[in-house]
Short mmCIF file of C-alpha atoms in Angstrom, two decimals:
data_model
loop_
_atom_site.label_atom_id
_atom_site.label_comp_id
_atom_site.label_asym_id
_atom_site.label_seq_id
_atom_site.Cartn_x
_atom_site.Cartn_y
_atom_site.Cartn_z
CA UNK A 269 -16.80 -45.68 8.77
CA UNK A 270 -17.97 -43.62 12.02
CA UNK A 271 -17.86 -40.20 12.23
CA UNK A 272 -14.75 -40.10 14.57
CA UNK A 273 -12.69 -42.21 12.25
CA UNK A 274 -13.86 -39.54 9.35
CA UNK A 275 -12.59 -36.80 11.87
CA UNK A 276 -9.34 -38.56 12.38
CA UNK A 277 -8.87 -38.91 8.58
CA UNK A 278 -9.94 -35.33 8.09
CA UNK A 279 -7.00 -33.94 11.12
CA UNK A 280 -4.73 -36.49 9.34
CA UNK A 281 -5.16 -34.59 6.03
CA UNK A 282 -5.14 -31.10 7.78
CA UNK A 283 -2.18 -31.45 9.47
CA UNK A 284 -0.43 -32.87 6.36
CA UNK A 285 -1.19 -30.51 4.80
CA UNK A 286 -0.59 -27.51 6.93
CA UNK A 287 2.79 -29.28 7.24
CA UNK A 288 3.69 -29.56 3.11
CA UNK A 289 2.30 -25.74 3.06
CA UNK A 290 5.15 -24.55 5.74
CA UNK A 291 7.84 -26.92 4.12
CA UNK A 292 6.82 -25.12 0.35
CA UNK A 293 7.47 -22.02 2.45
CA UNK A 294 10.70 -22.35 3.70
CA UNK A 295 11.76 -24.22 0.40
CA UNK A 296 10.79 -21.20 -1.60
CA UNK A 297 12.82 -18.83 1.29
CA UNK A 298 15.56 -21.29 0.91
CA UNK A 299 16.03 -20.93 -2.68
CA UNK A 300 15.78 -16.98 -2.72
CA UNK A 301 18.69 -16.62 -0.12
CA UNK A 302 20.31 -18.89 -2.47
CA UNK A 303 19.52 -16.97 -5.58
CA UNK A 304 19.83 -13.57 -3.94
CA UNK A 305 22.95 -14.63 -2.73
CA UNK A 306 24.37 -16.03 -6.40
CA UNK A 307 23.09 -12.55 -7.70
CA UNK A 308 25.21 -10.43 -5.44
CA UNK A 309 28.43 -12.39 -5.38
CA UNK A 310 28.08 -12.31 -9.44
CA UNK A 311 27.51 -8.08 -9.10
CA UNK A 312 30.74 -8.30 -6.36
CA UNK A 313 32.70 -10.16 -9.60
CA UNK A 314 31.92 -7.69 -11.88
CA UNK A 315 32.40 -4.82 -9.57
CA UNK A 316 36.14 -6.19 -8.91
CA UNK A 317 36.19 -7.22 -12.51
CA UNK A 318 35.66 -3.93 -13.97
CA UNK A 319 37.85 -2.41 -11.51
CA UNK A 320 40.61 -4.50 -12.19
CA UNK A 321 40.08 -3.07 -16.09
CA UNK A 322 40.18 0.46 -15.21
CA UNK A 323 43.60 -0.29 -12.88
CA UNK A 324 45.04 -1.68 -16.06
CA UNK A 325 44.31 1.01 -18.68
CA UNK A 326 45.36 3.53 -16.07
CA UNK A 327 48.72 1.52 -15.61
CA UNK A 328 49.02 1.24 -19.58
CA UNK A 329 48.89 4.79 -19.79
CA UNK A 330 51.28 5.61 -17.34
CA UNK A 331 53.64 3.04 -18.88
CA UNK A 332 52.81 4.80 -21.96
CA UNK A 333 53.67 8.51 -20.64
CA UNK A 334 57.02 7.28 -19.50
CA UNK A 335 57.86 5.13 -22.73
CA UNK A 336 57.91 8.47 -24.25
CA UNK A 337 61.43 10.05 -24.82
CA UNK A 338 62.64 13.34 -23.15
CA UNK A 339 63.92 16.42 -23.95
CA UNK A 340 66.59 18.21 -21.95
CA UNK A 341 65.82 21.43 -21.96
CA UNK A 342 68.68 24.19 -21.18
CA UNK A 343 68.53 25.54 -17.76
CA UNK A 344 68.33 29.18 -17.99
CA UNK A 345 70.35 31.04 -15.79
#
C-alpha cells in the first residue's frame, strides 16, 4: 500500500468518524427535547390534575353548606 492510499484510508476514517461523533450529538439533543418535553407535559397533567381536585372539594363543600337546613329567624322590628 503507498503512503497516499494510507492517507486516503486514514481521511476516510476521520471523516467517518467526525461524522458518527456529530450524529451521537444531535441524537443525544434529540432525545433530551424529547424527554424534557415528556417531563413537562407530565408536571402540566398534574398541575391541571390537582387543580381539578381542589375545584371539586371546594364544590363539595359548598354543596355541603347549602344541603344544610335553615332557620328563619324573626325579623325584629
Amino acid at each position: 500500500m503507498t503512503p497516499d492510499q494510507a492517507y486516503i484510508i486514514g481521511a476516510i476514517g476521520g471523516a467517518t468518524l467526525a461524522v458518527t461523533l456529530v450524529l451521537i450529538v444531535l441524537l443525544a439533543l434529540a432525545l433530551h427535547a424529547a424527554v424534557t418535553r415528556i417531563i413537562d407535559l407530565h408536571d402540566a397533567y398534574r398541575e391541571r390534575r390537582a387543580h381539578a381536585r381542589q375545584q371539586a372539594a371546594e364544590l363539595a363543600t359548598l354543596n355541603a353548606i347549602n344541603a344544610l337546613p335553615t332557620t328563619r329567624h324573626p325579623t325584629e322590628n
